[in-house]
Every structure is written in structure tokens, then in C-alpha cells.
Amino acid sequence: MTKSLEIPDCYYPKESVLVCPKNTTPRHTLYLSNLDDQKFLRFTIKYLHLYKKSVCAEDLKDSLSKVLVEYYPLAGRLKPSEEHEEKFELDCNGEGVYFAEAHADLTVDEFLQASSKPNRSWRKLLFRLDSQTFLDVPPLVIQVTYLSCGGMILCTAINHCFCDGIGSSQFLHAWSQLTCKPNAELLVTPFHGRHLLRPRVPPQISFSHPEFHCHEPSFDLTQFILSQPVVPVSVTFTPSQILSLKKLCVPSLKCTSFEVLASHVWRSWVKALDLAPFLTVKLLFSINVRKKMRPKLPIGYYGNGFVLGCAETSVDRLVVPNLQYGVKLVQQAKDCVTNDYVRSMVDFLEERKVKPDLSSSLVISQWSKQGLEDLDFGEGRPLHMGPLASEIYCLFLPVVGDIHAFTVLMSVPQSLANKFQHFLENFDERKMKEDDGFIRHLLHSLSCSESAIPTVCQIHVAVTFIFCGQKQPISFVTEEVPIVTGKNLSSVWKSYLGCTPKMAGGWCFSRAEIEHNSPSRRDGIDLKKESELRQSYCSLIQDLGMRLGAPQLTIATAMVFCHRFYIYQSHAKNDWRTISTACLFHAAKVEDTPISVNKVVAAAYEMIYRKDPDAPQRIRQKDVFDKQKALVLIGERMLLSNIGFDFNIQHPYRPLVRALNKFGITEKDVRQVAWNYVNDWLKTTLCLQYKPHYIAAGSLFIAAKIHNVKLPSGKDYVWWNEFDVAPKQLNAVVQEMTELLGYKRKGMQTCTSEKPAEISSAKKKDDSSSPESCVLSRPVSLSRNSSNGSDGQLEMINQNHPSSCNPADEQACLAAEVKTEVQPRVPDGSESVADGEASGKGMNNANSEPDQVVNEPRNLDMDKILAMRKKRKTERENEKRALAMKGIDEDDWIEKELERGIVFSAQSVVKKQRLADAFVKAAVSQ
């Protein structure tokens, strides 16, 4: 096992200080609920964040003093309750929190090389107070350690009696927000009261609460583990490995990633301990009850709002190859937690002597869904996030850069560490033994003949073993079987797919690769036809997903899968209807929103043949259904083979939402237009050309221009820095977006002085040989500007600023372009192909002339435009009220759309085009 990094001693140039709230705060005693004041929660949660660039300590202290005005209980102290000597309460006296500044001879790269496993030396990164009792420890202790390379490590220790993981994340995000924007209002207002979880009088205990009842095992596992030296074990599970774990549930079971991973870790832990088969073991895990209470706990409640779910069984029933039994136990434990169950537990905890049964239990705490990996104090998100120390309870940590992956971290006895890690990583030993002979034969054949073209099944098996969590291609070093090198594998891919996949370089392709070198082009399908097919399969995925109730995130993932598939495969040889159906079916599994294959097959068949009135009855025939189901499953296998089992798909939604919140943009029009643009780009090849945060930046830029919203800038900060995108890259992506929307920017001038350049309103004639159109009404290829002149060139950002042009001037250059003249284009009436045939009024035939571009601007009726905008505003207000009735906070509606998967109302193609024209014209007229 690899060794962890030993941290050198820290140097403290200053004494630690007490940071108090900046303004006067209320002085009173705050009641702690029974969920807050459990004895096993009397410890501190210690977070560690590593940043590439540092933030000034004075800025951190200043913003900390401001956020403590809102979170003033954290500046108080715990004290014994006057009513019950064993119970604690909070004295909100404004005494302050400890803040220490240190320096260490350490670099970011050195820490990252061995950051997966904490060790005891890491405790040097948190200031140690001389405290005699738990009550003497301040609720919040912070140390910022500046590294020799210019980076920093931020360590925070928060008393668990004050808040849980969600509450601590809420506070840390509020602190980071005020560090970036000192005068901004907090996105979430904290709710301090804990009286909502008071016990009933008299207590009403109506459940058994097995998490607190202790069996009498032959020995205490916790004592056994603590009696030995323990070492941390860290294993990262990729999305493909989690999917493989789900396939171990036989028969198939709808489950989340947490449920299957918790079951797998529990089983591996029990197998490593080698317990007697008849012993009873438990799995305890935290369950958020904020939305389970009736009424629900208020938004902003940052106290402990979780209870322990408990799954228990005997050892012999748990350690079986099939994971279904363990997953069902976890699901049943989650289903038991209702409002009545929580109320019963609060009453049960009124008896101060009760404590969780840890004698034969594994405790799991999930940190991966709290957003801790996104904590940004103004210099970018962290490169590493994790605990300061590893404990004997298990943590599910987020993986920076991959929202679908998990890192399992847990300390176990040193004598069992290798065994435990082996069971975690090799979870399907039976399958490995069964396939061992076949894999040896396959590797032997691949190494002997580079020209042989393997079958789909062979490619599927080879890719499974290579990409499912392995750091390098598997090779068997024996006398009979030669080693398979990367060259052999690359040649096999090339002979089978026609090109080598960009597994190392990501999924970003140039425009020329997409338009001129695609497999479809080699099979005689021109650019226009391929664009029509692309629109067709995206439309089918969107409609099918909405019919099946799939979240928008799942639909977006399916579209990206389909785009990636047709980068390596031709439309001439692979029916887009089958592949798009398979993509949606597989995306639902990847995004933890699985849909039954039977439902997918039936719904897809009815939609594809919707013009046939007999289709709903025909798909119910067994032979027809079995044939369609087999096609979808074969399509899924083809998809997996072509994408190389790469399920790490990130969308622009999260960067967009994060930026909107950070910039404080509350205009609903801007937020929804930017969101809708992100959805529209899914039907284009932008996801194959640019990174998700580039697309998010471009969408926000265009939405802000349409609504005349100024994006933030300062002396040393410009808004696009939030998206980690350079001006040149932003220029490129926005230019393509505006071309796809069907507009040409005219009269553009660059900013060469401190004042914004005046934008010329002179009109230039369009080149009719360069047709452009709206992305939703014409194929994407037709919206490209093919002329070589500069007439269609979009210079969004001056890339040759003089030496006197600072970031603020760059923002002025962008702001000056709001009034740039925009010429709308008339759509040609093309519609997507359905059922393999051209349909829809106005579809061009082979002999028709291309639509002519209208050069004259259309007369706009401003009264109609204002009426339209008023109507849309009314519709949005009605939608907001409807969401509020469902318990969705109006200030976080976009986040709820992303988290809950609520799909925006579908709009027609014509309506979207008219709205875009109206918004742009309204902006120009203003």
C-alpha cells in the first residue's frame, strides 16, 4: 500500500486571533434539539481544502466576521443546560471563533501526489488549542496554511452539536460567497431555531429503533478494531465500476449509487473481518430528514437534520456474490424513515443514556452530495477536498472533476487493510474466473494478429477489463500468452472503428473533424443530411425522455452519448432510432434514474411509428416486442464499445447555476433564457467541440446581452474567470453560438481606449451564399458562415488589447457590444426527419432551390413585443406558484430543476424563434 504524505511543521508568524461578528448580534441561549445533543456527536467535523492560489488572510477574516453576523451562534459557546445537567445548550455570547495563519514548506503538487490517504501528521494543519474539556473547545476553529508555491490549505473544525454536514456546507458556502462579493446578500438565509424538533409531552415511542438497541455479540468489533494499529484505506469508484456493481443485483433492481456502494462496502468490511456466519451485523448511515418532516424543516435550517438508518442481517446472508439482498436492506432502512419515525426517535432520545449500537456496526457518512468540492473563495475551486484525518467510520467523498464518482475512505486494522482493499476493488471474482480463459484467448489472438477484426462481443469484453477501473491495459505475463501492448489495442480499435478513440485527450474535436472527417461522410452522407439526422435523434431522445418522465439531466446525457457514438460510427450503417433509444436507456442507468427496458422499448416503438394507428397493439405482440428489445440491448452494447465505457459526462448546468448564484443575478428572464440556451445547444455539436463550462459561459453571455444585464468585473477580476475560460476561447464559442442562432453581428469595433468603442449602426449586405439559421429550425451545418470575408466574423473580445487595457477595460469592450446591430434570419422551414422520411410543411425536396436570405429588416410592432413579454412573465409567475405549492423555494428554482430533474415546459420551434427575434430587437431598440 502506498504511503501517505508527511506534513512538515507549520510556522506561525502571528498569534491566533478571535474573530468576532462584525456587528452586534442577539444575546440569548439557544435550545439544542435531541438530534443535536446526542453524545456520539460530541466531536468536531474537520474539513481540508487545497487551493492552487491563495487568498489573503485579512480578506478571509473580514468576510468571516461578516458571515458570523448571520451565523452568530457559531461565535458562541456550549454550556450545560440549567434544566438537565447532561444536556447542553448554546450561549450566543458573540465571543468569536479562532483563526490561525501558518506557513509550511510544502507545494501543492507534493500534497496532491499522496493526498488520498490522510495520516496523523496532517493534524499539524489545524491549530491545536489547550482545552481541558469538550465545552472549552470553540465551536469553530480555522487555520489557513500558505504553501511555498503560492497555494494554500484551508482547514476548518466545526462542532457537530451545532450543525451536520449539510449545515456546515451551508455555512462554508456563505463564507466563501462573502469573500468573493463582500456586499452581496446570502443566497440562503440561515434558520437558527431548533425548537421544531422538541420532544412531545408525553413521549410517544412507536418504533423499535434498532440502531440504538444492542445485541450481545461474542465480542465487540469496535473495541477489537481500536485495540490494533489502524491505517486508512482509500478506493475510488468510477461511474463504470458503480454500473458494474448494479449489474451484480440479480434479478435487476432499481437502486441508487449510494445504495449499491454502501451494500458493497458493508459486505467487503464483513468479509475482511472474517466473522462467524451466525453473527448479526449492522449498517448505520445518515439520512437527511429535512424534507421528510411534516411540515418540512425550513430552508436554511443548519442544525442536525439527520437520523441514522439501520440495516441488519446475519453474516452468512450478507457475504454472497449477489448484491441484491444487501441493497434491499439499505432501501428498506431508508423507507422506514418517515415523519412519525423521526418524531419517535426524538422522543426516544429524551432518555439521555441511549446511544447507537456500535458493537457490530459499520457507520457510513456521505460527504459526496454536499457541494464541499465546489467551495470557491475567489481563486478557483479546490484541487482536493477531504477530511483532516481518517476515522474508523466510513466516508463517501466527492471526486474533484467527476460528480458521478465516489472515493471510499476508512481506517481499518493494519493486518486487514490489504484484505479489505482487495474485496473493495475485486467485487466480481466469480465473473473474473469464468472469463479468465476467454480473456487469455482474446489477448493471445490480439497480440498475434494486428489485422484481425474482433467481434462486437470481443471488443465489449476487452474494453470492460481495460476501462473499468484499471489504470493500464490488462496483460498476462506467461510463457504461452504474450503481453498485449497499447499499440495492439490501438490497431484493433482502428480496424474496427475506422479511427482511434480519444480516450487520453478527452472528447473535444475540431470543427473540421466533425464536418469533414466523420464516418458518415465516408459513406456518402453529406453534411446537410447528417445534420438533419442529428436533429432527428435529439428530438426523439427529448420526446421519449419526457414521455417516460426522465429528468432533463438524463436526457442531456443521452444526447451526448448519441453524439459521441456517431463520431466513430456512420449513420448509413447504424439506425439512429435504435441507437438513440439505447442511449436514453443507458443514460438513465448512468444518472441513477433507471427506467425499465420494457417501458423504454414500448414507448420508443409507439413514438417512432406514431403515424401508424396499429403500432400500440403491434408492440404488445411477443415476437415484435422481443425483436425490438434485442435491438435496443445490442445498441447499448455497441454504444459501450464505441464510447470506451467512459461515463464521465459533465454538463453546463452546474457551472451556469454556480455562476448565476455567485454573480447575484436574480432576473428570472436571464436565468431561464441562459438555461434554455444550454438545452438548445445539446442538439448541436458544441458538446463535442467545447468543454461544458465554455458552453455555460457563452450561454450566460448571450442571455445577459439580450436582457441588458451587466456581468460583474473589477480591477483584477472579470466575470469569465469564474468559468475558467480565456477571452479567445470565449470569443470562439460565442461566435459559433450566434451563428447557430442565425444572426450576424455588424459594425463591430474593438476597444482601444479606456472608453467603450462606439458601435457603428451601418448595415452591410449579407452574403446569400452563406446561409445561417436558427439552431432549432435548420440543421446545424447550414448555420456555418462559409464566406472568407470578415462580414460574419464575431469579435466578442479584443484579443490585442494595448498595454493600458486592464481587465476592467476588457469588460467595457464587452459591454459596448450590447448595442451591436443584429440581423435576424428567416428559417427555411426545414424540420427534423421522423420515421426515416421527410415530413412537415415547407420541407425542401431534391429539386427545390435553397431558401433565400431576407436582407431587409422586418418591421416590429413594439406593442406586440411588450404584450408577449408580459404574457411570458405571467406564465412564469404561474409556474413559480405551482412550484412553490410543491415545496420548491422560488429563489432556488433552477437548482431544483437540476436536482429534481423537473423538465422545463416544451416550446414549439416557431415560438422559440419568434422569442429570440423579439428579445434581440427589443435590446437593440433600447
PDB file of N, CA and C in Angstrom, residues 329-380:
ATOM      1  N   LEU A 329     -31.847  -4.350   1.791  1.00  0.00           N
ATOM      2  CA  LEU A 329     -31.801  -3.991   3.207  1.00  0.00           C
ATOM      3  C   LEU A 329     -31.578  -2.489   3.379  1.00  0.00           C
ATOM      4  N   VAL A 330     -30.678  -1.920   2.570  1.00  0.00           N
ATOM      5  CA  VAL A 330     -30.426  -0.481   2.641  1.00  0.00           C
ATOM      6  C   VAL A 330     -31.673   0.299   2.232  1.00  0.00           C
ATOM      7  N   GLN A 331     -32.339  -0.138   1.188  1.00  0.00           N
ATOM      8  CA  GLN A 331     -33.553   0.553   0.738  1.00  0.00           C
ATOM      9  C   GLN A 331     -34.653   0.478   1.785  1.00  0.00           C
ATOM     10  N   GLN A 332     -34.823  -0.674   2.414  1.00  0.00           N
ATOM     11  CA  GLN A 332     -35.842  -0.803   3.452  1.00  0.00           C
ATOM     12  C   GLN A 332     -35.540   0.092   4.649  1.00  0.00           C
ATOM     13  N   ALA A 333     -34.254   0.206   4.994  1.00  0.00           N
ATOM     14  CA  ALA A 333     -33.881   1.091   6.105  1.00  0.00           C
ATOM     15  C   ALA A 333     -34.200   2.550   5.768  1.00  0.00           C
ATOM     16  N   LYS A 334     -34.009   2.948   4.513  1.00  0.00           N
ATOM     17  CA  LYS A 334     -34.340   4.314   4.103  1.00  0.00           C
ATOM     18  C   LYS A 334     -35.848   4.538   4.100  1.00  0.00           C
ATOM     19  N   ASP A 335     -36.595   3.547   3.644  1.00  0.00           N
ATOM     20  CA  ASP A 335     -38.049   3.698   3.566  1.00  0.00           C
ATOM     21  C   ASP A 335     -38.693   3.794   4.941  1.00  0.00           C
ATOM     22  N   CYS A 336     -38.036   3.250   5.948  1.00  0.00           N
ATOM     23  CA  CYS A 336     -38.610   3.284   7.301  1.00  0.00           C
ATOM     24  C   CYS A 336     -38.629   4.688   7.893  1.00  0.00           C
ATOM     25  N   VAL A 337     -37.734   5.552   7.412  1.00  0.00           N
ATOM     26  CA  VAL A 337     -37.587   6.881   7.999  1.00  0.00           C
ATOM     27  C   VAL A 337     -38.672   7.795   7.446  1.00  0.00           C
ATOM     28  N   THR A 338     -39.681   8.036   8.252  1.00  0.00           N
ATOM     29  CA  THR A 338     -40.787   8.924   7.923  1.00  0.00           C
ATOM     30  C   THR A 338     -40.899   9.991   9.004  1.00  0.00           C
ATOM     31  N   ASN A 339     -41.890  10.869   8.872  1.00  0.00           N
ATOM     32  CA  ASN A 339     -42.105  11.890   9.891  1.00  0.00           C
ATOM     33  C   ASN A 339     -42.383  11.253  11.251  1.00  0.00           C
ATOM     34  N   ASP A 340     -43.228  10.231  11.283  1.00  0.00           N
ATOM     35  CA  ASP A 340     -43.542   9.563  12.551  1.00  0.00           C
ATOM     36  C   ASP A 340     -42.309   8.899  13.148  1.00  0.00           C
ATOM     37  N   TYR A 341     -41.468   8.332  12.277  1.00  0.00           N
ATOM     38  CA  TYR A 341     -40.260   7.669  12.774  1.00  0.00           C
ATOM     39  C   TYR A 341     -39.320   8.693  13.416  1.00  0.00           C
ATOM     40  N   VAL A 342     -39.148   9.847  12.771  1.00  0.00           N
ATOM     41  CA  VAL A 342     -38.252  10.874  13.316  1.00  0.00           C
ATOM     42  C   VAL A 342     -38.797  11.405  14.639  1.00  0.00           C
ATOM     43  N   ARG A 343     -40.108  11.661  14.699  1.00  0.00           N
ATOM     44  CA  ARG A 343     -40.704  12.141  15.953  1.00  0.00           C
ATOM     45  C   ARG A 343     -40.515  11.118  17.074  1.00  0.00           C
ATOM     46  N   SER A 344     -40.681   9.852  16.733  1.00  0.00           N
ATOM     47  CA  SER A 344     -40.482   8.801  17.726  1.00  0.00           C
ATOM     48  C   SER A 344     -39.035   8.763  18.207  1.00  0.00           C
ATOM     49  N   MET A 345     -38.083   8.968  17.275  1.00  0.00           N
ATOM     50  CA  MET A 345     -36.675   8.950  17.671  1.00  0.00           C
ATOM     51  C   MET A 345     -36.336  10.135  18.566  1.00  0.00           C
ATOM     52  N   VAL A 346     -36.888  11.318  18.261  1.00  0.00           N
ATOM     53  CA  VAL A 346     -36.643  12.491  19.099  1.00  0.00           C
ATOM     54  C   VAL A 346     -37.150  12.232  20.518  1.00  0.00           C
ATOM     55  N   ASP A 347     -38.314  11.614  20.616  1.00  0.00           N
ATOM     56  CA  ASP A 347     -38.834  11.271  21.946  1.00  0.00           C
ATOM     57  C   ASP A 347     -37.964  10.214  22.619  1.00  0.00           C
ATOM     58  N   PHE A 348     -37.496   9.257  21.818  1.00  0.00           N
ATOM     59  CA  PHE A 348     -36.665   8.181  22.357  1.00  0.00           C
ATOM     60  C   PHE A 348     -35.345   8.721  22.911  1.00  0.00           C
ATOM     61  N   LEU A 349     -34.799   9.740  22.259  1.00  0.00           N
ATOM     62  CA  LEU A 349     -33.519  10.319  22.686  1.00  0.00           C
ATOM     63  C   LEU A 349     -33.654  11.181  23.936  1.00  0.00           C
ATOM     64  N   GLU A 350     -34.873  11.445  24.362  1.00  0.00           N
ATOM     65  CA  GLU A 350     -35.056  12.207  25.592  1.00  0.00           C
ATOM     66  C   GLU A 350     -34.467  11.439  26.779  1.00  0.00           C
ATOM     67  N   GLU A 351     -34.404  10.127  26.634  1.00  0.00           N
ATOM     68  CA  GLU A 351     -33.696   9.319  27.626  1.00  0.00           C
ATOM     69  C   GLU A 351     -32.201   9.475  27.362  1.00  0.00           C
ATOM     70  N   ARG A 352     -31.505  10.185  28.191  1.00  0.00           N
ATOM     71  CA  ARG A 352     -30.138  10.630  27.915  1.00  0.00           C
ATOM     72  C   ARG A 352     -29.127   9.491  27.866  1.00  0.00           C
ATOM     73  N   LYS A 353     -29.471   8.299  28.344  1.00  0.00           N
ATOM     74  CA  LYS A 353     -28.497   7.224  28.435  1.00  0.00           C
ATOM     75  C   LYS A 353     -28.380   6.412  27.142  1.00  0.00           C
ATOM     76  N   VAL A 354     -29.271   6.607  26.198  1.00  0.00           N
ATOM     77  CA  VAL A 354     -29.237   5.799  24.981  1.00  0.00           C
ATOM     78  C   VAL A 354     -28.106   6.284  24.063  1.00  0.00           C
ATOM     79  N   LYS A 355     -27.545   5.357  23.325  1.00  0.00           N
ATOM     80  CA  LYS A 355     -26.503   5.667  22.346  1.00  0.00           C
ATOM     81  C   LYS A 355     -26.538   4.613  21.251  1.00  0.00           C
ATOM     82  N   PRO A 356     -26.033   4.945  20.065  1.00  0.00           N
ATOM     83  CA  PRO A 356     -26.080   3.981  18.951  1.00  0.00           C
ATOM     84  C   PRO A 356     -25.311   2.711  19.270  1.00  0.00           C
ATOM     85  N   ASP A 357     -25.779   1.629  18.689  1.00  0.00           N
ATOM     86  CA  ASP A 357     -25.126   0.340  18.851  1.00  0.00           C
ATOM     87  C   ASP A 357     -23.965   0.248  17.861  1.00  0.00           C
ATOM     88  N   LEU A 358     -22.740   0.408  18.362  1.00  0.00           N
ATOM     89  CA  LEU A 358     -21.549   0.358  17.518  1.00  0.00           C
ATOM     90  C   LEU A 358     -20.755  -0.931  17.712  1.00  0.00           C
ATOM     91  N   SER A 359     -21.279  -1.858  18.484  1.00  0.00           N
ATOM     92  CA  SER A 359     -20.527  -3.067  18.807  1.00  0.00           C
ATOM     93  C   SER A 359     -20.302  -3.950  17.592  1.00  0.00           C
ATOM     94  N   SER A 360     -21.257  -3.965  16.667  1.00  0.00           N
ATOM     95  CA  SER A 360     -21.104  -4.806  15.478  1.00  0.00           C
ATOM     96  C   SER A 360     -21.592  -4.061  14.245  1.00  0.00           C
ATOM     97  N   SER A 361     -21.306  -2.759  14.194  1.00  0.00           N
ATOM     98  CA  SER A 361     -21.875  -1.907  13.148  1.00  0.00           C
ATOM     99  C   SER A 361     -20.786  -1.213  12.344  1.00  0.00           C
ATOM    100  N   LEU A 362     -21.078  -1.037  11.072  1.00  0.00           N
ATOM    101  CA  LEU A 362     -20.300  -0.163  10.192  1.00  0.00           C
ATOM    102  C   LEU A 362     -21.092   1.119  10.007  1.00  0.00           C
ATOM    103  N   VAL A 363     -20.444   2.265  10.223  1.00  0.00           N
ATOM    104  CA  VAL A 363     -21.095   3.568  10.100  1.00  0.00           C
ATOM    105  C   VAL A 363     -20.591   4.248   8.829  1.00  0.00           C
ATOM    106  N   ILE A 364     -21.519   4.695   7.991  1.00  0.00           N
ATOM    107  CA  ILE A 364     -21.176   5.369   6.732  1.00  0.00           C
ATOM    108  C   ILE A 364     -21.751   6.778   6.756  1.00  0.00           C
ATOM    109  N   SER A 365     -20.908   7.747   6.405  1.00  0.00           N
ATOM    110  CA  SER A 365     -21.335   9.140   6.285  1.00  0.00           C
ATOM    111  C   SER A 365     -21.029   9.612   4.863  1.00  0.00           C
ATOM    112  N   GLN A 366     -22.023  10.195   4.213  1.00  0.00           N
ATOM    113  CA  GLN A 366     -21.876  10.601   2.815  1.00  0.00           C
ATOM    114  C   GLN A 366     -21.572  12.093   2.726  1.00  0.00           C
ATOM    115  N   TRP A 367     -20.369  12.409   2.233  1.00  0.00           N
ATOM    116  CA  TRP A 367     -19.965  13.795   2.008  1.00  0.00           C
ATOM    117  C   TRP A 367     -20.039  14.177   0.532  1.00  0.00           C
ATOM    118  N   SER A 368     -20.421  13.258  -0.309  1.00  0.00           N
ATOM    119  CA  SER A 368     -20.304  13.485  -1.753  1.00  0.00           C
ATOM    120  C   SER A 368     -21.436  14.317  -2.336  1.00  0.00           C
ATOM    121  N   LYS A 369     -22.499  14.571  -1.584  1.00  0.00           N
ATOM    122  CA  LYS A 369     -23.641  15.323  -2.108  1.00  0.00           C
ATOM    123  C   LYS A 369     -23.835  16.661  -1.411  1.00  0.00           C
ATOM    124  N   GLN A 370     -22.788  17.192  -0.807  1.00  0.00           N
ATOM    125  CA  GLN A 370     -22.924  18.430  -0.041  1.00  0.00           C
ATOM    126  C   GLN A 370     -22.317  19.631  -0.742  1.00  0.00           C
ATOM    127  N   GLY A 371     -21.684  19.435  -1.899  1.00  0.00           N
ATOM    128  CA  GLY A 371     -21.092  20.549  -2.632  1.00  0.00           C
ATOM    129  C   GLY A 371     -19.816  21.080  -2.027  1.00  0.00           C
ATOM    130  N   LEU A 372     -19.186  20.310  -1.135  1.00  0.00           N
ATOM    131  CA  LEU A 372     -17.959  20.786  -0.488  1.00  0.00           C
ATOM    132  C   LEU A 372     -16.801  20.913  -1.472  1.00  0.00           C
ATOM    133  N   GLU A 373     -16.863  20.153  -2.571  1.00  0.00           N
ATOM    134  CA  GLU A 373     -15.783  20.236  -3.563  1.00  0.00           C
ATOM    135  C   GLU A 373     -15.889  21.481  -4.435  1.00  0.00           C
ATOM    136  N   ASP A 374     -16.945  22.289  -4.279  1.00  0.00           N
ATOM    137  CA  ASP A 374     -17.151  23.499  -5.078  1.00  0.00           C
ATOM    138  C   ASP A 374     -16.877  24.773  -4.295  1.00  0.00           C
ATOM    139  N   LEU A 375     -16.293  24.662  -3.120  1.00  0.00           N
ATOM    140  CA  LEU A 375     -16.067  25.822  -2.250  1.00  0.00           C
ATOM    141  C   LEU A 375     -15.015  26.744  -2.875  1.00  0.00           C
ATOM    142  N   ASP A 376     -15.432  27.944  -3.296  1.00  0.00           N
ATOM    143  CA  ASP A 376     -14.571  28.874  -4.032  1.00  0.00           C
ATOM    144  C   ASP A 376     -14.500  30.192  -3.271  1.00  0.00           C
ATOM    145  N   PHE A 377     -13.295  30.568  -2.840  1.00  0.00           N
ATOM    146  CA  PHE A 377     -13.081  31.828  -2.122  1.00  0.00           C
ATOM    147  C   PHE A 377     -12.560  32.931  -3.038  1.00  0.00           C
ATOM    148  N   GLY A 378     -12.676  32.754  -4.339  1.00  0.00           N
ATOM    149  CA  GLY A 378     -12.282  33.797  -5.275  1.00  0.00           C
ATOM    150  C   GLY A 378     -11.128  33.436  -6.170  1.00  0.00           C
ATOM    151  N   GLU A 379     -10.425  32.355  -5.867  1.00  0.00           N
ATOM    152  CA  GLU A 379      -9.280  31.939  -6.674  1.00  0.00           C
ATOM    153  C   GLU A 379      -9.481  30.558  -7.270  1.00  0.00           C
ATOM    154  N   GLY A 380     -10.704  30.158  -7.446  1.00  0.00           N
ATOM    155  CA  GLY A 380     -10.982  28.865  -8.062  1.00  0.00           C
ATOM    156  C   GLY A 380     -11.387  27.817  -7.040  1.00  0.00           C
TER     157      GLY A 380
END
